[in-house]
């Protein structure tokens, strides 16, 4: 009798914790648990918030493991910097106060299973890579959402950097003296190419505060200010991708995240800018592809952390 290996992939989102049971490259069951970790961190002292995050995550995983007792390991995509040496969460920009906690170690002890934690964008990159039929030697992933995350896969493995901070692409400066960023700098990519950036571009031009998908609908209906906001997202992405291509020379740049649905509105400006910025020998070498995996890549990538 052959043994079917099941692993759990966990995605910690804004208000939800998603746990997927992964067999092969398929999520056979996905469960969602309410988990507003950001509010917990804002409302409680760090030590209390941490215990609460641990309790909620453990309880969710125990429920799933009770249903799937053959689970071989648990991987977690976490919104923060993870130490490549210790596997501990160093800090998380979205979860203030949370510093140097051992999510993987504590969960592993409590569950009695191998647990690994990695940065969520890097985990999404790894999932996208696992889903590719033809695997390149190196691949860059850009996740466009409320911010811009990134991940590099090299030689079949996620590349976290020496401090777990590789591919902080959202903070590549694309406009000197540009918009103020949460990181303290001016002109970072995510101030233009994330959903918040598109919203800011449209508000600057029109004084109207709309959601990114509403601006996309206006662009499709011929609103030139709305199209200009997406053109700016595309051209700034082009600048960042040109830097990445010149530094890393990946065969593939994969674009995912919720904002990637607006790809048709961004792609011309992106490709024009990329063509202009790349050195001739690199032009047309880097393939740019939009992810077709929906929101499954984060779960699958997490599950494969313990493979
Ligand atoms: Zn920044």
PDB file of C-alpha atoms and ligand atoms in Angstrom:
ATOM      1  CA  UNK A   1       0.000   0.000   0.000  1.00  0.00           C
ATOM      2  CA  UNK A   2       1.464   3.342  -1.002  1.00  0.00           C
ATOM      3  CA  UNK A   3       1.588   6.104   1.558  1.00  0.00           C
ATOM      4  CA  UNK A   4      -0.028   9.391   0.627  1.00  0.00           C
ATOM      5  CA  UNK A   5       1.898  12.268   2.142  1.00  0.00           C
ATOM      6  CA  UNK A   6      -0.193  15.141   3.428  1.00  0.00           C
ATOM      7  CA  UNK A   7       1.250  18.428   4.595  1.00  0.00           C
ATOM      8  CA  UNK A   8      -0.393  21.541   5.926  1.00  0.00           C
ATOM      9  CA  UNK A   9       0.243  24.925   4.356  1.00  0.00           C
ATOM     10  CA  UNK A  10      -0.801  27.955   6.387  1.00  0.00           C
ATOM     11  CA  UNK A  11      -1.313  31.468   5.077  1.00  0.00           C
ATOM     12  CA  UNK A  12      -1.642  34.226   7.647  1.00  0.00           C
ATOM     13  CA  UNK A  13      -3.624  37.020   6.028  1.00  0.00           C
ATOM     14  CA  UNK A  14      -5.064  40.310   7.260  1.00  0.00           C
ATOM     15  CA  UNK A  15      -7.988  38.919   9.241  1.00  0.00           C
ATOM     16  CA  UNK A  16      -7.928  35.200   8.416  1.00  0.00           C
ATOM     17  CA  UNK A  17      -5.742  32.221   8.900  1.00  0.00           C
ATOM     18  CA  UNK A  18      -6.057  29.782   5.990  1.00  0.00           C
ATOM     19  CA  UNK A  19      -4.970  26.198   6.464  1.00  0.00           C
ATOM     20  CA  UNK A  20      -4.703  23.976   3.400  1.00  0.00           C
ATOM     21  CA  UNK A  21      -4.270  20.212   3.368  1.00  0.00           C
ATOM     22  CA  UNK A  22      -1.854  19.588   0.500  1.00  0.00           C
ATOM     23  CA  UNK A  23      -1.376  16.288  -1.334  1.00  0.00           C
ATOM     24  CA  UNK A  24       1.105  16.445  -4.176  1.00  0.00           C
ATOM     25  CA  UNK A  25       0.466  19.848  -5.735  1.00  0.00           C
ATOM     26  CA  UNK A  26      -3.193  19.935  -4.827  1.00  0.00           C
ATOM     27  CA  UNK A  27      -4.961  21.655  -1.961  1.00  0.00           C
ATOM     28  CA  UNK A  28      -7.493  18.928  -1.120  1.00  0.00           C
ATOM     29  CA  UNK A  29      -9.168  20.838   1.707  1.00  0.00           C
ATOM     30  CA  UNK A  30      -8.951  24.459   2.780  1.00  0.00           C
ATOM     31  CA  UNK A  31     -10.204  25.811   6.079  1.00  0.00           C
ATOM     32  CA  UNK A  32     -10.417  29.415   7.234  1.00  0.00           C
ATOM     33  CA  UNK A  33     -10.207  30.604  10.816  1.00  0.00           C
ATOM     34  CA  UNK A  34     -10.816  34.155  12.022  1.00  0.00           C
ATOM     35  CA  UNK A  35      -7.456  35.603  13.107  1.00  0.00           C
ATOM     36  CA  UNK A  36      -7.062  39.374  13.192  1.00  0.00           C
ATOM     37  CA  UNK A  37      -3.472  39.367  14.439  1.00  0.00           C
ATOM     38  CA  UNK A  38      -2.934  43.013  13.542  1.00  0.00           C
ATOM     39  CA  UNK A  39      -5.764  44.177  15.847  1.00  0.00           C
ATOM     40  CA  UNK A  40      -4.550  41.795  18.577  1.00  0.00           C
ATOM     41  CA  UNK A  41      -1.084  43.401  18.403  1.00  0.00           C
ATOM     42  CA  UNK A  42      -2.575  46.901  18.573  1.00  0.00           C
ATOM     43  CA  UNK A  43      -4.873  46.091  21.515  1.00  0.00           C
ATOM     44  CA  UNK A  44      -2.534  44.098  23.759  1.00  0.00           C
ATOM     45  CA  UNK A  45       0.935  44.289  25.253  1.00  0.00           C
ATOM     46  CA  UNK A  46       3.439  42.342  23.092  1.00  0.00           C
ATOM     47  CA  UNK A  47       3.711  39.336  25.460  1.00  0.00           C
ATOM     48  CA  UNK A  48      -0.087  38.943  25.677  1.00  0.00           C
ATOM     49  CA  UNK A  49      -0.516  39.465  21.917  1.00  0.00           C
ATOM     50  CA  UNK A  50       2.077  36.790  21.209  1.00  0.00           C
ATOM     51  CA  UNK A  51       0.358  34.246  23.506  1.00  0.00           C
ATOM     52  CA  UNK A  52      -2.957  35.014  21.794  1.00  0.00           C
ATOM     53  CA  UNK A  53      -1.475  34.571  18.287  1.00  0.00           C
ATOM     54  CA  UNK A  54       0.106  31.287  19.367  1.00  0.00           C
ATOM     55  CA  UNK A  55      -3.162  30.069  20.946  1.00  0.00           C
ATOM     56  CA  UNK A  56      -5.281  30.895  17.856  1.00  0.00           C
ATOM     57  CA  UNK A  57      -2.783  29.309  15.446  1.00  0.00           C
ATOM     58  CA  UNK A  58      -2.364  26.185  17.591  1.00  0.00           C
ATOM     59  CA  UNK A  59      -6.117  25.732  17.997  1.00  0.00           C
ATOM     60  CA  UNK A  60      -6.677  26.005  14.214  1.00  0.00           C
ATOM     61  CA  UNK A  61      -3.898  23.515  13.479  1.00  0.00           C
ATOM     62  CA  UNK A  62      -5.092  21.069  16.157  1.00  0.00           C
ATOM     63  CA  UNK A  63      -8.569  21.053  14.605  1.00  0.00           C
ATOM     64  CA  UNK A  64      -7.149  20.240  11.170  1.00  0.00           C
ATOM     65  CA  UNK A  65      -4.677  17.649  12.454  1.00  0.00           C
ATOM     66  CA  UNK A  66      -7.531  15.910  14.321  1.00  0.00           C
ATOM     67  CA  UNK A  67      -9.250  15.493  10.957  1.00  0.00           C
ATOM     68  CA  UNK A  68      -6.046  14.600   9.078  1.00  0.00           C
ATOM     69  CA  UNK A  69      -3.949  12.580  11.546  1.00  0.00           C
ATOM     70  CA  UNK A  70      -1.397  11.522   8.904  1.00  0.00           C
ATOM     71  CA  UNK A  71      -0.112  15.077   8.350  1.00  0.00           C
ATOM     72  CA  UNK A  72       3.691  14.938   8.057  1.00  0.00           C
ATOM     73  CA  UNK A  73       4.561  18.596   8.575  1.00  0.00           C
ATOM     74  CA  UNK A  74       3.300  22.161   8.772  1.00  0.00           C
ATOM     75  CA  UNK A  75       4.622  25.190   6.878  1.00  0.00           C
ATOM     76  CA  UNK A  76       3.558  28.755   7.579  1.00  0.00           C
ATOM     77  CA  UNK A  77       3.805  31.873   5.427  1.00  0.00           C
ATOM     78  CA  UNK A  78       4.159  34.721   7.908  1.00  0.00           C
ATOM     79  CA  UNK A  79       4.028  38.463   7.202  1.00  0.00           C
ATOM     80  CA  UNK A  80       7.420  39.358   8.647  1.00  0.00           C
ATOM     81  CA  UNK A  81      11.168  38.847   8.621  1.00  0.00           C
ATOM     82  CA  UNK A  82      12.257  35.322   9.519  1.00  0.00           C
ATOM     83  CA  UNK A  83      15.809  34.622  10.683  1.00  0.00           C
ATOM     84  CA  UNK A  84      17.402  32.091   8.267  1.00  0.00           C
ATOM     85  CA  UNK A  85      19.620  30.886  11.139  1.00  0.00           C
ATOM     86  CA  UNK A  86      17.103  30.336  13.923  1.00  0.00           C
ATOM     87  CA  UNK A  87      13.783  30.262  12.017  1.00  0.00           C
ATOM     88  CA  UNK A  88      12.414  32.779  14.543  1.00  0.00           C
ATOM     89  CA  UNK A  89      10.183  35.693  13.576  1.00  0.00           C
ATOM     90  CA  UNK A  90      12.518  38.698  13.911  1.00  0.00           C
ATOM     91  CA  UNK A  91       9.780  41.298  13.455  1.00  0.00           C
ATOM     92  CA  UNK A  92       6.687  42.046  11.421  1.00  0.00           C
ATOM     93  CA  UNK A  93       5.861  45.504  10.026  1.00  0.00           C
ATOM     94  CA  UNK A  94       2.110  44.711  10.186  1.00  0.00           C
ATOM     95  CA  UNK A  95       2.222  43.251  13.700  1.00  0.00           C
ATOM     96  CA  UNK A  96       3.705  45.972  15.904  1.00  0.00           C
ATOM     97  CA  UNK A  97       5.411  44.807  19.091  1.00  0.00           C
ATOM     98  CA  UNK A  98       5.995  41.258  17.903  1.00  0.00           C
ATOM     99  CA  UNK A  99       9.748  40.681  18.064  1.00  0.00           C
ATOM    100  CA  UNK A 100      12.022  37.645  18.098  1.00  0.00           C
ATOM    101  CA  UNK A 101       9.373  34.983  18.724  1.00  0.00           C
ATOM    102  CA  UNK A 102       9.785  31.291  17.968  1.00  0.00           C
ATOM    103  CA  UNK A 103       6.505  30.496  16.210  1.00  0.00           C
ATOM    104  CA  UNK A 104       7.885  27.390  14.485  1.00  0.00           C
ATOM    105  CA  UNK A 105       9.625  25.996  17.588  1.00  0.00           C
ATOM    106  CA  UNK A 106       6.717  26.530  19.982  1.00  0.00           C
ATOM    107  CA  UNK A 107       4.108  25.149  17.574  1.00  0.00           C
ATOM    108  CA  UNK A 108       6.296  22.166  16.788  1.00  0.00           C
ATOM    109  CA  UNK A 109       6.602  21.308  20.510  1.00  0.00           C
ATOM    110  CA  UNK A 110       2.870  21.734  21.096  1.00  0.00           C
ATOM    111  CA  UNK A 111       1.759  19.831  17.968  1.00  0.00           C
ATOM    112  CA  UNK A 112       4.455  17.165  17.929  1.00  0.00           C
ATOM    113  CA  UNK A 113       5.069  17.809  14.215  1.00  0.00           C
ATOM    114  CA  UNK A 114       7.827  19.500  12.189  1.00  0.00           C
ATOM    115  CA  UNK A 115       6.867  23.171  11.684  1.00  0.00           C
ATOM    116  CA  UNK A 116       8.664  25.713   9.506  1.00  0.00           C
ATOM    117  CA  UNK A 117       7.921  29.415   9.149  1.00  0.00           C
ATOM    118  CA  UNK A 118       9.028  31.601   6.249  1.00  0.00           C
ATOM    119  CA  UNK A 119       8.182  35.072   4.930  1.00  0.00           C
ATOM    120  CA  UNK A 120       4.794  35.049   3.192  1.00  0.00           C
ATOM    121  CA  UNK A 121       5.944  36.569  -0.102  1.00  0.00           C
ATOM    122  CA  UNK A 122       8.863  34.119  -0.291  1.00  0.00           C
ATOM    123  CA  UNK A 123       6.438  31.263   0.442  1.00  0.00           C
ATOM    124  CA  UNK A 124       4.113  32.462  -2.348  1.00  0.00           C
ATOM    125  CA  UNK A 125       7.140  32.565  -4.668  1.00  0.00           C
ATOM    126  CA  UNK A 126       8.035  28.987  -3.700  1.00  0.00           C
ATOM    127  CA  UNK A 127       4.444  27.834  -4.311  1.00  0.00           C
ATOM    128  CA  UNK A 128       4.365  29.473  -7.731  1.00  0.00           C
ATOM    129  CA  UNK A 129       7.681  27.777  -8.511  1.00  0.00           C
ATOM    130  CA  UNK A 130       6.408  24.365  -7.378  1.00  0.00           C
ATOM    131  CA  UNK A 131       3.393  24.762  -9.690  1.00  0.00           C
ATOM    132  CA  UNK A 132       5.537  25.446 -12.766  1.00  0.00           C
ATOM    133  CA  UNK A 133       5.742  22.545 -15.209  1.00  0.00           C
ATOM    134  CA  UNK A 134       9.145  23.746 -16.433  1.00  0.00           C
ATOM    135  CA  UNK A 135      11.308  25.022 -13.628  1.00  0.00           C
ATOM    136  CA  UNK A 136      13.856  27.761 -14.392  1.00  0.00           C
ATOM    137  CA  UNK A 137      17.159  28.006 -12.514  1.00  0.00           C
ATOM    138  CA  UNK A 138      16.033  31.280 -11.005  1.00  0.00           C
ATOM    139  CA  UNK A 139      12.681  32.977 -10.705  1.00  0.00           C
ATOM    140  CA  UNK A 140      11.516  36.228  -9.187  1.00  0.00           C
ATOM    141  CA  UNK A 141       8.016  36.639  -7.789  1.00  0.00           C
ATOM    142  CA  UNK A 142       6.319  39.981  -7.221  1.00  0.00           C
ATOM    143  CA  UNK A 143       3.115  40.003  -5.174  1.00  0.00           C
ATOM    144  CA  UNK A 144       1.007  43.105  -5.798  1.00  0.00           C
ATOM    145  CA  UNK A 145      -1.497  43.760  -3.032  1.00  0.00           C
ATOM    146  CA  UNK A 146      -1.833  46.481  -0.416  1.00  0.00           C
ATOM    147  CA  UNK A 147       1.985  46.513  -0.581  1.00  0.00           C
ATOM    148  CA  UNK A 148       4.470  44.906  -2.962  1.00  0.00           C
ATOM    149  CA  UNK A 149       6.189  41.767  -1.709  1.00  0.00           C
ATOM    150  CA  UNK A 150       8.835  39.736  -3.461  1.00  0.00           C
ATOM    151  CA  UNK A 151      10.561  36.383  -3.419  1.00  0.00           C
ATOM    152  CA  UNK A 152      13.530  34.853  -5.196  1.00  0.00           C
ATOM    153  CA  UNK A 153      13.781  31.143  -5.943  1.00  0.00           C
ATOM    154  CA  UNK A 154      17.251  30.037  -6.936  1.00  0.00           C
ATOM    155  CA  UNK A 155      18.357  26.469  -7.638  1.00  0.00           C
ATOM    156  CA  UNK A 156      14.925  25.189  -6.606  1.00  0.00           C
ATOM    157  CA  UNK A 157      15.103  26.791  -3.150  1.00  0.00           C
ATOM    158  CA  UNK A 158      13.649  29.943  -1.594  1.00  0.00           C
ATOM    159  CA  UNK A 159      16.388  32.545  -1.096  1.00  0.00           C
ATOM    160  CA  UNK A 160      15.832  34.490   2.150  1.00  0.00           C
ATOM    161  CA  UNK A 161      19.124  36.408   2.212  1.00  0.00           C
ATOM    162  CA  UNK A 162      21.469  36.511   5.203  1.00  0.00           C
ATOM    163  CA  UNK A 163      18.977  38.304   7.458  1.00  0.00           C
ATOM    164  CA  UNK A 164      15.649  37.089   6.033  1.00  0.00           C
ATOM    165  CA  UNK A 165      15.214  40.407   4.252  1.00  0.00           C
ATOM    166  CA  UNK A 166      16.009  39.566   0.632  1.00  0.00           C
ATOM    167  CA  UNK A 167      13.670  40.881  -2.075  1.00  0.00           C
ATOM    168  CA  UNK A 168      12.109  43.759  -0.149  1.00  0.00           C
ATOM    169  CA  UNK A 169      11.174  44.922  -3.638  1.00  0.00           C
ATOM    170  CA  UNK A 170       8.326  47.142  -2.462  1.00  0.00           C
ATOM    171  CA  UNK A 171      10.982  49.489  -1.102  1.00  0.00           C
ATOM    172  CA  UNK A 172      13.089  49.765  -4.253  1.00  0.00           C
ATOM    173  CA  UNK A 173      13.144  53.516  -4.883  1.00  0.00           C
ATOM    174  CA  UNK A 174      11.587  54.181  -8.276  1.00  0.00           C
ATOM    175  CA  UNK A 175      10.985  57.950  -8.000  1.00  0.00           C
ATOM    176  CA  UNK A 176      13.698  60.029  -6.284  1.00  0.00           C
ATOM    177  CA  UNK A 177      12.085  62.525  -3.859  1.00  0.00           C
ATOM    178  CA  UNK A 178       8.736  60.805  -4.523  1.00  0.00           C
ATOM    179  CA  UNK A 179       5.882  59.860  -2.237  1.00  0.00           C
ATOM    180  CA  UNK A 180       6.591  59.227   1.449  1.00  0.00           C
ATOM    181  CA  UNK A 181       6.698  55.528   2.310  1.00  0.00           C
ATOM    182  CA  UNK A 182       5.948  53.758   5.597  1.00  0.00           C
ATOM    183  CA  UNK A 183       9.595  52.624   5.680  1.00  0.00           C
ATOM    184  CA  UNK A 184      10.707  56.247   6.075  1.00  0.00           C
ATOM    185  CA  UNK A 185      12.085  56.700   2.552  1.00  0.00           C
ATOM    186  CA  UNK A 186      10.676  58.600  -0.398  1.00  0.00           C
ATOM    187  CA  UNK A 187       9.537  57.186  -3.744  1.00  0.00           C
ATOM    188  CA  UNK A 188       9.345  53.444  -2.956  1.00  0.00           C
ATOM    189  CA  UNK A 189       7.768  51.096  -5.531  1.00  0.00           C
ATOM    190  CA  UNK A 190       4.777  50.215  -3.361  1.00  0.00           C
ATOM    191  CA  UNK A 191       3.757  53.883  -3.188  1.00  0.00           C
ATOM    192  CA  UNK A 192       2.955  53.601  -6.930  1.00  0.00           C
ATOM    193  CA  UNK A 193       2.439  49.956  -7.880  1.00  0.00           C
ATOM    194  CA  UNK A 194       0.475  48.581  -4.910  1.00  0.00           C
ATOM    195  CA  UNK A 195      -3.287  49.098  -4.593  1.00  0.00           C
ATOM    196  CA  UNK A 196      -2.629  51.982  -2.173  1.00  0.00           C
ATOM    197  CA  UNK A 197      -0.332  53.558  -4.773  1.00  0.00           C
ATOM    198  CA  UNK A 198      -2.947  53.417  -7.532  1.00  0.00           C
ATOM    199  CA  UNK A 199      -5.481  54.928  -5.123  1.00  0.00           C
ATOM    200  CA  UNK A 200      -3.026  57.745  -4.289  1.00  0.00           C
ATOM    201  CA  UNK A 201      -2.261  58.418  -7.975  1.00  0.00           C
ATOM    202  CA  UNK A 202      -5.949  58.703  -8.828  1.00  0.00           C
ATOM    203  CA  UNK A 203      -6.698  60.887  -5.781  1.00  0.00           C
ATOM    204  CA  UNK A 204      -3.804  63.231  -6.682  1.00  0.00           C
ATOM    205  CA  UNK A 205      -5.221  63.736 -10.163  1.00  0.00           C
ATOM    206  CA  UNK A 206      -8.939  63.925  -9.366  1.00  0.00           C
ATOM    207  CA  UNK A 207      -9.375  64.472  -5.621  1.00  0.00           C
ATOM    208  CA  UNK A 208     -11.502  61.297  -5.532  1.00  0.00           C
ATOM    209  CA  UNK A 209     -10.747  58.417  -3.147  1.00  0.00           C
ATOM    210  CA  UNK A 210     -11.810  55.181  -4.832  1.00  0.00           C
ATOM    211  CA  UNK A 211     -10.810  51.556  -4.349  1.00  0.00           C
ATOM    212  CA  UNK A 212      -8.237  50.113  -6.760  1.00  0.00           C
ATOM    213  CA  UNK A 213     -10.782  47.881  -8.495  1.00  0.00           C
ATOM    214  CA  UNK A 214     -13.135  50.844  -8.955  1.00  0.00           C
ATOM    215  CA  UNK A 215     -10.293  52.790 -10.582  1.00  0.00           C
ATOM    216  CA  UNK A 216      -9.635  49.754 -12.812  1.00  0.00           C
ATOM    217  CA  UNK A 217     -13.299  49.735 -13.891  1.00  0.00           C
ATOM    218  CA  UNK A 218     -13.061  53.465 -14.732  1.00  0.00           C
ATOM    219  CA  UNK A 219      -9.854  52.897 -16.707  1.00  0.00           C
ATOM    220  CA  UNK A 220     -11.604  50.201 -18.754  1.00  0.00           C
ATOM    221  CA  UNK A 221     -14.468  52.648 -19.359  1.00  0.00           C
ATOM    222  CA  UNK A 222     -12.029  55.200 -20.786  1.00  0.00           C
ATOM    223  CA  UNK A 223     -11.217  57.452 -17.778  1.00  0.00           C
ATOM    224  CA  UNK A 224      -7.767  58.813 -18.669  1.00  0.00           C
ATOM    225  CA  UNK A 225      -6.815  59.640 -15.057  1.00  0.00           C
ATOM    226  CA  UNK A 226      -7.643  56.075 -14.036  1.00  0.00           C
ATOM    227  CA  UNK A 227      -5.549  54.668 -16.890  1.00  0.00           C
ATOM    228  CA  UNK A 228      -2.711  57.049 -15.958  1.00  0.00           C
ATOM    229  CA  UNK A 229      -2.744  55.666 -12.393  1.00  0.00           C
ATOM    230  CA  UNK A 230      -2.295  52.127 -13.768  1.00  0.00           C
ATOM    231  CA  UNK A 231       0.294  53.337 -16.307  1.00  0.00           C
ATOM    232  CA  UNK A 232       2.310  54.731 -13.391  1.00  0.00           C
ATOM    233  CA  UNK A 233       1.966  51.405 -11.552  1.00  0.00           C
ATOM    234  CA  UNK A 234       3.201  49.636 -14.706  1.00  0.00           C
ATOM    235  CA  UNK A 235       6.122  51.953 -15.448  1.00  0.00           C
ATOM    236  CA  UNK A 236       7.383  51.926 -11.848  1.00  0.00           C
ATOM    237  CA  UNK A 237       7.166  48.120 -11.867  1.00  0.00           C
ATOM    238  CA  UNK A 238       9.162  48.222 -15.104  1.00  0.00           C
ATOM    239  CA  UNK A 239      11.897  50.264 -13.378  1.00  0.00           C
ATOM    240  CA  UNK A 240      12.051  47.811 -10.455  1.00  0.00           C
ATOM    241  CA  UNK A 241      12.029  44.717 -12.684  1.00  0.00           C
ATOM    242  CA  UNK A 242      14.854  46.181 -14.801  1.00  0.00           C
ATOM    243  CA  UNK A 243      16.965  46.576 -11.638  1.00  0.00           C
ATOM    244  CA  UNK A 244      16.133  43.007 -10.616  1.00  0.00           C
ATOM    245  CA  UNK A 245      16.914  41.637 -14.086  1.00  0.00           C
ATOM    246  CA  UNK A 246      20.278  43.404 -14.161  1.00  0.00           C
ATOM    247  CA  UNK A 247      21.118  42.147 -10.663  1.00  0.00           C
ATOM    248  CA  UNK A 248      19.754  38.609 -10.718  1.00  0.00           C
ATOM    249  CA  UNK A 249      19.129  37.706 -14.396  1.00  0.00           C
ATOM    250  CA  UNK A 250      16.133  35.444 -13.682  1.00  0.00           C
ATOM    251  CA  UNK A 251      14.536  33.509 -16.545  1.00  0.00           C
ATOM    252  CA  UNK A 252      11.096  34.321 -15.217  1.00  0.00           C
ATOM    253  CA  UNK A 253       9.366  37.139 -13.351  1.00  0.00           C
ATOM    254  CA  UNK A 254       6.006  35.997 -12.057  1.00  0.00           C
ATOM    255  CA  UNK A 255       3.449  38.610 -11.034  1.00  0.00           C
ATOM    256  CA  UNK A 256       0.794  37.621  -8.508  1.00  0.00           C
ATOM    257  CA  UNK A 257      -1.362  39.107  -5.764  1.00  0.00           C
ATOM    258  CA  UNK A 258      -4.799  40.709  -6.006  1.00  0.00           C
ATOM    259  CA  UNK A 259      -3.605  43.694  -8.065  1.00  0.00           C
ATOM    260  CA  UNK A 260      -2.277  41.381 -10.792  1.00  0.00           C
ATOM    261  CA  UNK A 261      -5.882  41.123 -12.024  1.00  0.00           C
ATOM    262  CA  UNK A 262      -5.328  44.633 -13.426  1.00  0.00           C
ATOM    263  CA  UNK A 263      -2.400  43.354 -15.533  1.00  0.00           C
ATOM    264  CA  UNK A 264      -4.031  44.313 -18.868  1.00  0.00           C
ATOM    265  CA  UNK A 265      -4.111  47.941 -17.644  1.00  0.00           C
ATOM    266  CA  UNK A 266      -0.430  47.927 -16.604  1.00  0.00           C
ATOM    267  CA  UNK A 267       1.383  45.711 -19.054  1.00  0.00           C
ATOM    268  CA  UNK A 268       2.047  48.203 -21.861  1.00  0.00           C
ATOM    269  CA  UNK A 269       3.634  50.827 -19.585  1.00  0.00           C
ATOM    270  CA  UNK A 270       5.578  48.090 -17.789  1.00  0.00           C
ATOM    271  CA  UNK A 271       6.965  46.520 -20.951  1.00  0.00           C
ATOM    272  CA  UNK A 272       7.834  49.909 -22.528  1.00  0.00           C
ATOM    273  CA  UNK A 273       9.709  50.990 -19.381  1.00  0.00           C
ATOM    274  CA  UNK A 274      11.450  47.633 -19.058  1.00  0.00           C
ATOM    275  CA  UNK A 275      12.573  47.722 -22.679  1.00  0.00           C
ATOM    276  CA  UNK A 276      13.965  51.221 -22.170  1.00  0.00           C
ATOM    277  CA  UNK A 277      15.779  50.446 -18.928  1.00  0.00           C
ATOM    278  CA  UNK A 278      17.291  47.055 -19.767  1.00  0.00           C
ATOM    279  CA  UNK A 279      20.692  46.747 -21.374  1.00  0.00           C
ATOM    280  CA  UNK A 280      20.188  45.442 -24.933  1.00  0.00           C
ATOM    281  CA  UNK A 281      21.659  42.001 -24.235  1.00  0.00           C
ATOM    282  CA  UNK A 282      19.015  41.413 -21.534  1.00  0.00           C
ATOM    283  CA  UNK A 283      16.021  42.598 -23.561  1.00  0.00           C
ATOM    284  CA  UNK A 284      13.494  39.852 -24.274  1.00  0.00           C
ATOM    285  CA  UNK A 285      15.473  37.427 -22.081  1.00  0.00           C
ATOM    286  CA  UNK A 286      13.342  37.887 -18.975  1.00  0.00           C
ATOM    287  CA  UNK A 287       9.902  36.374 -19.364  1.00  0.00           C
ATOM    288  CA  UNK A 288       7.142  38.260 -17.496  1.00  0.00           C
ATOM    289  CA  UNK A 289       4.108  36.127 -16.651  1.00  0.00           C
ATOM    290  CA  UNK A 290       0.988  36.728 -14.559  1.00  0.00           C
ATOM    291  CA  UNK A 291       0.179  34.005 -12.053  1.00  0.00           C
ATOM    292  CA  UNK A 292      -2.785  31.784 -12.743  1.00  0.00           C
ATOM    293  CA  UNK A 293      -2.731  30.051  -9.370  1.00  0.00           C
ATOM    294  CA  UNK A 294      -5.270  32.304  -7.627  1.00  0.00           C
ATOM    295  CA  UNK A 295      -4.573  32.317  -3.903  1.00  0.00           C
ATOM    296  CA  UNK A 296      -3.289  28.724  -3.754  1.00  0.00           C
ATOM    297  CA  UNK A 297       0.429  29.448  -4.198  1.00  0.00           C
ATOM    298  CA  UNK A 298       0.891  30.639  -0.591  1.00  0.00           C
ATOM    299  CA  UNK A 299      -0.650  27.443   0.787  1.00  0.00           C
ATOM    300  CA  UNK A 300       1.295  25.109  -1.518  1.00  0.00           C
ATOM    301  CA  UNK A 301       4.600  26.950  -0.974  1.00  0.00           C
ATOM    302  CA  UNK A 302       4.104  26.805   2.803  1.00  0.00           C
ATOM    303  CA  UNK A 303       3.287  23.093   2.701  1.00  0.00           C
ATOM    304  CA  UNK A 304       6.514  22.381   0.806  1.00  0.00           C
ATOM    305  CA  UNK A 305       8.695  24.163   3.388  1.00  0.00           C
ATOM    306  CA  UNK A 306       8.816  20.919   5.383  1.00  0.00           C
ATOM    307  CA  UNK A 307       9.201  18.581   2.386  1.00  0.00           C
TER     308      UNK A 307
HETATM  309 ZN1  LIG B   1       9.521  52.108   1.460  1.00  0.00          ZN
END
